[in-house]
Amino acid sequence: MAQAARRNSTAEWQAQDLAHHLHPFTDQHALPGHGVRVIARAEGTYLFDSDGRRLLDAFAGLWCVNLGYGRKELAKVAYDQMIELPYYNTFFKTTTPPAAELSKILADITPKGLDRVFYGLSGSDANDTIARMARHYWNLMGKKTKKTIIGRHNGYHGSTMAAASMGGMTYMHAIADLPLPGFVHIQQPYWYGEGGDLSPAEFGRKAAKALEDKILELGPENCAAFVGEPIQGAGGVIIPPETYWPEIQRICKQYDLLVIADEVICGFGRTGYWFASEHFKIEPDFMTLAKGLTSGYLPLSAVMVGKRVADVIAGDKGGEFNHGYTYSGHPVSCAVAIENIRLLREEGLVTRVHNETGPYLAKRLQELKDHPLVGEVRTLGFIGAIELVKDKAKRQFFKPVGEVGTICRDHCFANGLVMRATRDTMLLSPPLLWTAAHVDEFMELTRKALDLTLTDVKKKGWL
Ligand SMILES: *Cc1c(COP(=O)(O)O)cnc(C)c1O
């Protein structure tokens, strides 16, 4: 079947897809006449479309393929596990060897105190689980008014009703009247875009203070938790000033809010640390994991639950936790996650990103600051952003925002490079296997795309 399907042509796939496939985050009506591009194959850090054209993937799929494509070790453990035990549930006082083993490994590699894990299949469902657990916890504690979860404008936590409500993207809220009651948002710590005349350190404290203001407005007795990505990913790789997280941590402690660190992107070496909470000194009560957990080879998410909450919901008064998914702790996904973590360790990729390749990427990206369009570059490890602006001195963006980013992204694609654009910010999140040579190749392609973008922008009279 798979062999026969491969004999189809690009045009046939595009026609089938256009007629029947509704795509996520897509204006279906505005798709071009030929429909979408077809990615057919991948190897290492290169994608190949259905016509055999090669693309350097600087985005690790969708922030997830940390080990790169074509890793036979991962395919092998999936195959073996499917033969051994392809599926069994974890509901009725039952487990499977991979689910048990992975739980111990995750408890070991995540920060101290996060010793229990609840499994799902996506970052979105993991965040839904956390929303329920946080409310359940406060109910069990007899503090039944502590319900509201505070997130940030432009935060991203997934697409289910609760996860999209935790997130703060207005264009997501616009679909189906979100946020749900009990979810509110405060300012994001985006110094480059919103910091004005403040120094990054001052702005970090100001953005954190917005949490205290919101808690006092709602009443601490009504606030359950604060949720944030250590670094906002989809929102534009927003790396908060160093002053931000310590202050958030202090405020949550003072007013007794649970801290939720959504590490779906940041986890598993992306920032040069196993988890970004280590770098920012976040002490989460919940940690959301997905994406890099399996390098995207199979769906799996994990909610790491801190001692404070676990002792209550799994304690003598906890009772039955009526929540779970058919595929919670799926044995094949768990087996792949175990192998993924083993390979990350064996190949020393997290340390390499921290000590060598991350700093090299940062250094080379700085060179782009001489380009007329580039206002700022920022990275931590292997997650980064390039801000395209109209006026560098004034930190002034193009209006309407978003068009220059789209032009640049299209030039990247046309020249064999995959980068994503949010607003006019180019985002990168390469596989952790990149060497200095990959960084050099990326720089060459990026410089070319930026030059072509500049030509277009001038032609349009925008600069
Ligand atoms: C992608 C993402 C999610 C959602 O994960 P899905 O697997 O797409 O449901 C949640 N949080 C963050 C920070 C993400 O980047």
Short mmCIF file of C-alpha atoms and ligand atoms in Angstrom, two decimals:
data_model
loop_
_atom_site.label_atom_id
_atom_site.label_comp_id
_atom_site.label_asym_id
_atom_site.label_seq_id
_atom_site.Cartn_x
_atom_site.Cartn_y
_atom_site.Cartn_z
CA MET A 1 0.00 0.00 0.00
CA ALA A 2 2.71 2.45 1.05
CA GLN A 3 4.73 1.48 -2.02
CA ALA A 4 1.78 2.00 -4.33
CA ALA A 5 0.96 5.34 -2.72
CA ARG A 6 4.51 6.53 -3.34
CA ARG A 7 4.01 6.15 -7.05
CA ASN A 8 1.45 8.95 -6.91
CA SER A 9 2.58 12.28 -8.21
CA THR A 10 2.85 15.56 -6.38
CA ALA A 11 -0.14 16.90 -8.30
CA GLU A 12 -2.29 13.94 -7.23
CA TRP A 13 -1.40 14.31 -3.56
CA GLN A 14 -2.07 18.01 -3.73
CA ALA A 15 -5.47 17.43 -5.32
CA GLN A 16 -6.44 14.78 -2.74
CA ASP A 17 -5.31 17.02 0.07
CA LEU A 18 -6.94 20.16 -1.21
CA ALA A 19 -10.29 18.41 -1.62
CA HIS A 20 -10.40 16.60 1.72
CA HIS A 21 -7.83 17.67 4.28
CA LEU A 22 -8.63 20.51 6.68
CA HIS A 23 -5.29 21.86 7.94
CA PRO A 24 -4.44 23.31 11.36
CA PHE A 25 -3.67 27.04 11.57
CA THR A 26 -4.50 27.51 7.88
CA ASP A 27 -6.84 29.76 5.94
CA GLN A 28 -8.17 26.92 3.85
CA HIS A 29 -9.89 29.22 1.37
CA ALA A 30 -6.72 31.21 0.75
CA LEU A 31 -4.56 28.21 -0.19
CA PRO A 32 -3.02 28.60 -3.63
CA GLY A 33 -4.61 26.73 -6.55
CA HIS A 34 -2.12 23.85 -6.32
CA GLY A 35 -2.75 23.48 -2.58
CA VAL A 36 0.03 22.73 -0.12
CA ARG A 37 3.65 21.59 -0.42
CA VAL A 38 4.28 17.89 0.10
CA ILE A 39 7.16 16.80 2.32
CA ALA A 40 7.90 13.20 1.44
CA ARG A 41 11.11 12.21 3.20
CA ALA A 42 13.81 13.41 5.56
CA GLU A 43 17.32 12.54 6.64
CA GLY A 44 19.38 14.11 9.41
CA THR A 45 18.49 17.79 9.23
CA TYR A 46 17.31 17.83 5.60
CA LEU A 47 13.74 17.56 4.30
CA PHE A 48 12.94 16.42 0.78
CA ASP A 49 9.72 17.44 -0.91
CA SER A 50 7.80 15.15 -3.24
CA ASP A 51 9.75 16.50 -6.22
CA GLY A 52 13.06 15.69 -4.53
CA ARG A 53 13.97 19.27 -3.64
CA ARG A 54 16.17 19.49 -0.53
CA LEU A 55 15.50 21.89 2.38
CA LEU A 56 17.63 22.59 5.45
CA ASP A 57 15.22 22.29 8.38
CA ALA A 58 16.12 25.01 10.87
CA PHE A 59 12.92 24.40 12.77
CA ALA A 60 13.19 20.71 13.81
CA GLY A 61 9.80 19.96 12.29
CA LEU A 62 7.71 21.99 14.73
CA TRP A 63 10.24 22.53 17.55
CA CYS A 64 10.33 18.78 18.15
CA VAL A 65 12.74 16.67 16.07
CA ASN A 66 15.62 17.23 18.49
CA LEU A 67 17.57 14.15 17.39
CA GLY A 68 17.02 14.80 13.70
CA TYR A 69 15.35 12.61 11.10
CA GLY A 70 15.99 9.02 10.10
CA ARG A 71 17.21 7.70 13.47
CA LYS A 72 17.02 3.94 13.03
CA GLU A 73 17.50 3.34 16.78
CA LEU A 74 14.13 4.99 17.45
CA ALA A 75 12.41 3.04 14.67
CA LYS A 76 13.90 -0.19 15.98
CA VAL A 77 12.61 0.20 19.57
CA ALA A 78 9.17 1.13 18.21
CA TYR A 79 9.14 -1.97 16.03
CA ASP A 80 10.31 -4.24 18.84
CA GLN A 81 7.78 -2.80 21.29
CA MET A 82 4.95 -3.23 18.77
CA ILE A 83 5.81 -6.90 18.44
CA GLU A 84 6.18 -7.34 22.21
CA LEU A 85 3.14 -5.34 23.35
CA PRO A 86 1.68 -2.75 20.95
CA TYR A 87 -0.91 -1.44 23.37
CA TYR A 88 -2.22 -1.81 26.82
CA ASN A 89 -3.97 0.73 29.04
CA THR A 90 -2.71 2.12 32.34
CA PHE A 91 -6.16 2.64 33.89
CA PHE A 92 -7.08 -0.33 36.03
CA LYS A 93 -4.21 -0.86 38.46
CA THR A 94 -2.04 -1.79 35.48
CA THR A 95 1.17 -0.56 33.92
CA THR A 96 3.57 -1.62 31.17
CA PRO A 97 7.37 -1.89 31.41
CA PRO A 98 8.07 1.15 29.18
CA ALA A 99 5.60 3.37 31.10
CA ALA A 100 7.13 2.37 34.44
CA GLU A 101 10.74 2.78 33.26
CA LEU A 102 10.14 6.13 31.60
CA SER A 103 8.46 7.47 34.76
CA LYS A 104 11.60 6.79 36.79
CA ILE A 105 13.84 8.33 34.09
CA LEU A 106 11.71 11.49 33.89
CA ALA A 107 11.72 11.83 37.68
CA ASP A 108 15.52 11.59 37.57
CA ILE A 109 16.22 14.10 34.80
CA THR A 110 13.65 16.79 35.70
CA PRO A 111 14.42 19.28 38.50
CA LYS A 112 14.27 18.20 42.12
CA GLY A 113 10.79 17.66 43.57
CA LEU A 114 9.12 16.70 40.28
CA ASP A 115 8.84 12.99 41.00
CA ARG A 116 5.46 11.94 39.62
CA VAL A 117 4.24 11.87 36.03
CA PHE A 118 0.85 11.75 34.30
CA TYR A 119 0.90 10.83 30.59
CA GLY A 120 -1.00 12.19 27.61
CA LEU A 121 -0.44 12.42 23.87
CA SER A 122 0.02 16.15 23.23
CA GLY A 123 1.12 19.35 24.89
CA SER A 124 -2.47 20.56 24.70
CA ASP A 125 -3.97 17.62 26.57
CA ALA A 126 -1.16 17.81 29.14
CA ASN A 127 -2.08 21.41 29.88
CA ASP A 128 -5.76 20.43 30.14
CA THR A 129 -4.71 17.81 32.66
CA ILE A 130 -2.84 20.45 34.64
CA ALA A 131 -5.85 22.79 34.66
CA ARG A 132 -7.95 19.98 36.16
CA MET A 133 -5.27 18.90 38.61
CA ALA A 134 -4.73 22.45 39.87
CA ARG A 135 -8.44 22.93 40.55
CA HIS A 136 -8.70 19.46 42.06
CA TYR A 137 -5.75 20.21 44.34
CA TRP A 138 -7.27 23.40 45.71
CA ASN A 139 -10.65 21.68 46.17
CA LEU A 140 -8.96 18.95 48.18
CA MET A 141 -7.18 21.62 50.22
CA GLY A 142 -10.59 23.12 51.10
CA LYS A 143 -9.78 26.34 49.19
CA LYS A 144 -12.58 26.04 46.72
CA THR A 145 -12.46 29.60 45.44
CA LYS A 146 -8.85 29.29 44.24
CA LYS A 147 -9.74 28.61 40.60
CA THR A 148 -8.35 31.25 38.24
CA ILE A 149 -5.27 30.44 36.18
CA ILE A 150 -3.18 33.45 35.12
CA GLY A 151 -1.24 33.26 31.83
CA ARG A 152 0.39 35.85 29.58
CA HIS A 153 -0.77 37.71 26.48
CA ASN A 154 0.78 35.98 23.47
CA GLY A 155 1.60 32.84 25.48
CA TYR A 156 0.99 29.50 23.75
CA HIS A 157 -0.15 26.38 25.58
CA GLY A 158 -2.03 24.44 22.91
CA SER A 159 -5.30 24.31 21.02
CA THR A 160 -7.86 22.47 23.16
CA MET A 161 -10.44 24.66 24.88
CA ALA A 162 -8.60 24.84 28.21
CA ALA A 163 -5.08 25.02 26.75
CA ALA A 164 -6.08 27.77 24.31
CA SER A 165 -7.65 29.60 27.26
CA MET A 166 -4.40 29.34 29.23
CA GLY A 167 -2.67 30.77 26.17
CA GLY A 168 -3.02 34.45 25.43
CA MET A 169 -3.22 34.65 21.66
CA THR A 170 -6.12 36.86 20.65
CA TYR A 171 -6.43 35.24 17.20
CA MET A 172 -6.89 31.90 18.94
CA HIS A 173 -9.39 33.28 21.43
CA ALA A 174 -11.36 34.60 18.45
CA ILE A 175 -12.16 31.01 17.44
CA ALA A 176 -15.06 29.82 19.62
CA ASP A 177 -15.32 32.63 22.17
CA LEU A 178 -12.35 31.95 24.40
CA PRO A 179 -10.96 32.24 26.99
CA LEU A 180 -13.23 30.10 29.14
CA PRO A 181 -14.18 31.63 32.50
CA GLY A 182 -11.38 31.31 35.04
CA PHE A 183 -8.50 32.10 32.67
CA VAL A 184 -6.95 35.58 32.59
CA HIS A 185 -3.79 37.08 31.13
CA ILE A 186 -1.11 39.62 31.97
CA GLN A 187 1.62 41.42 30.03
CA GLN A 188 4.31 39.29 28.38
CA PRO A 189 8.02 39.92 29.16
CA TYR A 190 8.82 41.04 25.59
CA TRP A 191 11.43 43.73 26.10
CA TYR A 192 12.33 44.33 22.45
CA GLY A 193 8.72 44.96 21.45
CA GLU A 194 7.21 46.45 24.60
CA GLY A 195 10.06 47.58 26.85
CA GLY A 196 10.09 51.22 25.69
CA ASP A 197 12.78 53.26 27.45
CA LEU A 198 13.22 50.81 30.32
CA SER A 199 16.32 48.70 30.58
CA PRO A 200 15.70 44.95 30.12
CA ALA A 201 16.20 44.44 33.88
CA GLU A 202 13.70 47.16 34.80
CA PHE A 203 11.21 45.89 32.25
CA GLY A 204 11.54 42.32 33.54
CA ARG A 205 10.53 43.51 37.00
CA LYS A 206 7.66 45.57 35.57
CA ALA A 207 6.28 42.62 33.58
CA ALA A 208 6.44 40.44 36.70
CA LYS A 209 4.74 43.13 38.77
CA ALA A 210 1.75 42.75 36.41
CA LEU A 211 1.21 39.36 38.03
CA GLU A 212 1.03 40.87 41.50
CA ASP A 213 -1.36 43.57 40.28
CA LYS A 214 -3.62 40.94 38.70
CA ILE A 215 -3.61 38.76 41.83
CA LEU A 216 -4.55 41.74 44.00
CA GLU A 217 -7.28 42.74 41.54
CA LEU A 218 -8.82 39.23 41.61
CA GLY A 219 -8.01 38.47 45.24
CA PRO A 220 -5.35 35.86 46.07
CA GLU A 221 -8.10 33.62 47.49
CA ASN A 222 -9.41 33.26 43.90
CA CYS A 223 -6.11 32.53 42.13
CA ALA A 224 -5.02 28.92 41.54
CA ALA A 225 -1.89 29.10 39.43
CA PHE A 226 0.40 31.02 37.10
CA VAL A 227 1.34 29.42 33.77
CA GLY A 228 4.23 30.42 31.52
CA GLU A 229 6.66 29.07 28.97
CA PRO A 230 10.19 29.71 30.33
CA ILE A 231 10.84 31.14 26.83
CA GLN A 232 7.72 31.89 24.76
CA GLY A 233 8.12 29.86 21.58
CA ALA A 234 5.25 30.35 19.14
CA GLY A 235 4.82 33.90 20.44
CA GLY A 236 8.18 34.82 18.88
CA VAL A 237 10.99 33.23 20.92
CA ILE A 238 10.67 35.79 23.68
CA ILE A 239 13.54 35.31 26.12
CA PRO A 240 12.58 37.14 29.31
CA PRO A 241 15.04 39.45 31.08
CA GLU A 242 16.96 37.73 33.90
CA THR A 243 14.97 39.70 36.48
CA TYR A 244 11.62 38.23 35.39
CA TRP A 245 11.34 34.64 36.62
CA PRO A 246 12.82 35.17 40.11
CA GLU A 247 10.22 37.88 40.70
CA ILE A 248 7.38 35.69 39.31
CA GLN A 249 8.55 32.92 41.62
CA ARG A 250 8.56 35.24 44.63
CA ILE A 251 5.05 36.57 43.87
CA CYS A 252 3.61 33.07 43.45
CA LYS A 253 5.09 32.07 46.79
CA GLN A 254 3.79 35.16 48.55
CA TYR A 255 0.20 34.74 47.31
CA ASP A 256 0.19 30.94 47.30
CA LEU A 257 -0.22 30.25 43.56
CA LEU A 258 1.00 27.05 41.92
CA VAL A 259 3.69 27.56 39.26
CA ILE A 260 3.21 25.83 35.90
CA ALA A 261 6.29 25.77 33.64
CA ASP A 262 5.26 24.80 30.12
CA GLU A 263 8.50 23.26 28.84
CA VAL A 264 6.94 21.67 25.74
CA ILE A 265 9.45 23.51 23.54
CA CYS A 266 12.19 24.33 26.05
CA GLY A 267 12.60 20.80 27.41
CA PHE A 268 15.02 18.07 26.30
CA GLY A 269 18.03 20.19 25.52
CA ARG A 270 16.53 22.89 23.32
CA THR A 271 18.06 25.70 25.42
CA GLY A 272 21.34 23.91 26.18
CA TYR A 273 19.89 22.67 29.47
CA TRP A 274 17.77 19.58 29.94
CA PHE A 275 15.04 21.96 31.06
CA ALA A 276 14.98 25.76 30.87
CA SER A 277 13.70 25.87 34.45
CA GLU A 278 17.30 25.08 35.45
CA HIS A 279 18.61 28.17 33.66
CA PHE A 280 15.88 30.54 34.89
CA LYS A 281 15.79 28.96 38.39
CA ILE A 282 12.07 28.24 38.13
CA GLU A 283 10.71 25.89 40.80
CA PRO A 284 7.60 24.54 39.13
CA ASP A 285 4.74 22.65 40.78
CA PHE A 286 3.81 21.36 37.32
CA MET A 287 5.98 20.96 34.26
CA THR A 288 4.46 20.29 30.82
CA LEU A 289 6.52 18.07 28.50
CA ALA A 290 5.84 16.94 24.91
CA LYS A 291 7.53 17.63 21.53
CA GLY A 292 11.23 16.83 22.28
CA LEU A 293 10.21 14.02 24.65
CA THR A 294 10.14 11.62 21.68
CA SER A 295 11.86 13.93 19.15
CA GLY A 296 8.42 13.94 17.52
CA TYR A 297 8.74 10.33 16.32
CA LEU A 298 5.55 9.36 18.17
CA PRO A 299 2.98 11.40 20.09
CA LEU A 300 3.56 11.57 23.85
CA SER A 301 3.21 14.17 26.58
CA ALA A 302 3.97 14.14 30.26
CA VAL A 303 2.82 16.27 33.16
CA MET A 304 5.47 16.34 35.86
CA VAL A 305 3.78 16.86 39.21
CA GLY A 306 5.63 18.34 42.18
CA LYS A 307 5.63 16.89 45.66
CA ARG A 308 3.28 19.48 47.11
CA VAL A 309 0.45 18.58 44.70
CA ALA A 310 1.27 14.88 44.30
CA ASP A 311 1.21 14.30 48.06
CA VAL A 312 -2.37 15.63 48.15
CA ILE A 313 -3.96 14.19 45.00
CA ALA A 314 -2.21 10.84 45.45
CA GLY A 315 -2.53 10.96 49.26
CA ASP A 316 -5.06 9.30 51.59
CA LYS A 317 -7.70 11.99 50.96
CA GLY A 318 -7.09 12.24 47.22
CA GLY A 319 -9.67 9.71 46.10
CA GLU A 320 -10.08 8.53 42.54
CA PHE A 321 -8.66 10.90 39.91
CA ASN A 322 -11.31 10.54 37.22
CA HIS A 323 -9.27 11.69 34.28
CA GLY A 324 -7.17 9.95 31.64
CA TYR A 325 -6.74 9.06 28.02
CA THR A 326 -6.98 5.69 26.30
CA TYR A 327 -3.39 6.21 25.21
CA SER A 328 -2.02 7.56 28.54
CA GLY A 329 1.39 5.91 28.91
CA HIS A 330 1.23 4.30 25.47
CA PRO A 331 3.94 1.60 25.57
CA VAL A 332 5.33 2.27 22.08
CA SER A 333 5.55 6.03 22.64
CA CYS A 334 7.17 5.47 26.06
CA ALA A 335 9.71 3.04 24.57
CA VAL A 336 10.66 5.63 21.94
CA ALA A 337 10.96 8.33 24.63
CA ILE A 338 13.33 6.13 26.66
CA GLU A 339 15.53 5.55 23.61
CA ASN A 340 15.37 9.24 22.67
CA ILE A 341 16.61 10.25 26.12
CA ARG A 342 19.27 7.55 26.05
CA LEU A 343 20.60 8.84 22.72
CA LEU A 344 20.55 12.48 23.86
CA ARG A 345 22.67 11.43 26.83
CA GLU A 346 24.99 9.07 24.96
CA GLU A 347 25.73 11.61 22.25
CA GLY A 348 26.16 14.43 24.76
CA LEU A 349 23.96 16.69 22.64
CA VAL A 350 22.61 18.84 25.48
CA THR A 351 26.11 19.61 26.75
CA ARG A 352 27.33 20.21 23.19
CA VAL A 353 24.55 22.74 22.55
CA HIS A 354 25.35 24.43 25.86
CA ASN A 355 29.13 24.57 25.46
CA GLU A 356 29.87 24.59 21.73
CA THR A 357 27.22 24.70 19.06
CA GLY A 358 24.81 27.04 20.92
CA PRO A 359 27.49 29.69 21.57
CA TYR A 360 28.72 29.31 17.97
CA LEU A 361 25.20 29.85 16.61
CA ALA A 362 24.82 32.89 18.87
CA LYS A 363 28.12 34.36 17.69
CA ARG A 364 27.38 33.84 14.00
CA LEU A 365 23.86 35.26 14.33
CA GLN A 366 25.30 38.46 15.83
CA GLU A 367 26.93 39.07 12.42
CA LEU A 368 23.46 39.66 11.00
CA LYS A 369 23.13 42.85 13.03
CA ASP A 370 24.95 44.70 10.24
CA HIS A 371 22.04 43.88 7.91
CA PRO A 372 19.69 46.86 7.31
CA LEU A 373 16.60 44.82 8.28
CA VAL A 374 17.87 43.15 11.44
CA GLY A 375 17.05 44.96 14.68
CA GLU A 376 17.89 42.24 17.15
CA VAL A 377 19.00 38.62 17.30
CA ARG A 378 18.56 36.56 20.44
CA THR A 379 19.21 32.93 21.33
CA LEU A 380 19.54 30.56 24.24
CA GLY A 381 21.11 27.30 23.12
CA PHE A 382 19.33 26.20 19.96
CA ILE A 383 16.25 28.42 20.10
CA GLY A 384 16.46 31.84 18.56
CA ALA A 385 14.88 34.81 16.84
CA ILE A 386 15.82 37.44 14.27
CA GLU A 387 13.71 40.61 14.49
CA LEU A 388 13.16 42.38 11.15
CA VAL A 389 12.43 46.07 11.67
CA LYS A 390 11.91 49.32 9.79
CA ASP A 391 14.08 51.45 12.06
CA LYS A 392 16.73 49.81 14.21
CA ALA A 393 17.60 52.85 16.32
CA LYS A 394 13.98 53.42 17.29
CA ARG A 395 13.08 49.69 17.53
CA GLN A 396 10.27 50.51 15.11
CA PHE A 397 8.37 47.70 13.35
CA PHE A 398 6.90 47.66 9.84
CA LYS A 399 3.20 48.39 9.46
CA PRO A 400 1.14 46.34 8.97
CA VAL A 401 3.20 43.89 10.93
CA GLY A 402 3.71 40.40 9.48
CA GLU A 403 4.15 41.01 5.76
CA VAL A 404 7.94 41.33 5.79
CA GLY A 405 8.22 38.17 7.87
CA THR A 406 6.10 36.29 5.35
CA ILE A 407 8.19 37.57 2.43
CA CYS A 408 11.37 36.45 4.18
CA ARG A 409 9.94 33.04 5.03
CA ASP A 410 8.95 32.52 1.39
CA HIS A 411 12.46 33.45 0.24
CA CYS A 412 13.86 30.94 2.74
CA PHE A 413 11.66 28.17 1.33
CA ALA A 414 12.45 29.07 -2.26
CA ASN A 415 16.17 28.86 -1.49
CA GLY A 416 16.16 25.60 0.45
CA LEU A 417 15.74 26.71 4.06
CA VAL A 418 12.88 26.24 6.52
CA MET A 419 12.46 29.00 9.08
CA ARG A 420 9.20 30.13 10.58
CA ALA A 421 7.96 33.70 10.88
CA THR A 422 5.85 35.11 13.70
CA ARG A 423 4.95 38.72 13.01
CA ASP A 424 8.17 40.00 11.40
CA THR A 425 10.33 37.82 13.60
CA MET A 426 12.16 34.88 12.02
CA LEU A 427 12.27 31.92 14.40
CA LEU A 428 14.77 29.09 14.51
CA SER A 429 14.89 25.88 16.47
CA PRO A 430 17.24 23.48 14.69
CA PRO A 431 17.78 19.81 15.50
CA LEU A 432 20.33 19.50 18.31
CA LEU A 433 22.61 17.48 16.04
CA TRP A 434 23.69 20.59 14.11
CA THR A 435 27.44 21.05 13.87
CA ALA A 436 29.32 24.27 13.14
CA ALA A 437 29.14 23.35 9.43
CA HIS A 438 25.32 23.26 9.58
CA VAL A 439 25.33 26.65 11.31
CA ASP A 440 27.55 28.03 8.51
CA GLU A 441 25.24 26.63 5.84
CA PHE A 442 22.26 28.13 7.67
CA MET A 443 23.98 31.52 7.85
CA GLU A 444 24.65 31.57 4.14
CA LEU A 445 21.04 30.72 3.28
CA THR A 446 19.69 33.19 5.82
CA ARG A 447 21.87 36.05 4.58
CA LYS A 448 20.64 35.38 1.04
CA ALA A 449 16.97 35.33 2.11
CA LEU A 450 17.47 38.59 4.05
CA ASP A 451 19.06 40.29 1.02
CA LEU A 452 16.21 39.18 -1.25
CA THR A 453 13.71 40.41 1.36
CA LEU A 454 15.47 43.77 1.54
CA THR A 455 15.23 44.14 -2.24
CA ASP A 456 11.47 43.45 -2.10
CA VAL A 457 10.92 45.81 0.82
CA LYS A 458 12.72 48.61 -1.05
CA LYS A 459 10.79 47.91 -4.23
CA LYS A 460 7.54 48.25 -2.31
CA GLY A 461 8.79 51.56 -0.88
CA TRP A 462 8.53 50.37 2.72
CA LEU A 463 12.08 51.41 3.58
C1 LIG B 1 3.28 23.06 20.88
C2 LIG B 1 3.03 23.56 22.27
C3 LIG B 1 1.96 23.10 23.03
C4 LIG B 1 0.91 22.20 22.47
O1 LIG B 1 1.39 20.96 22.14
P1 LIG B 1 0.55 20.06 21.09
O2 LIG B 1 1.30 18.76 21.12
O3 LIG B 1 0.59 20.76 19.78
O4 LIG B 1 -0.82 19.95 21.62
C5 LIG B 1 1.86 23.52 24.34
N1 LIG B 1 2.75 24.37 24.87
C6 LIG B 1 3.78 24.86 24.16
C7 LIG B 1 4.76 25.78 24.82
C8 LIG B 1 3.94 24.48 22.83
O5 LIG B 1 4.93 25.00 22.11
#
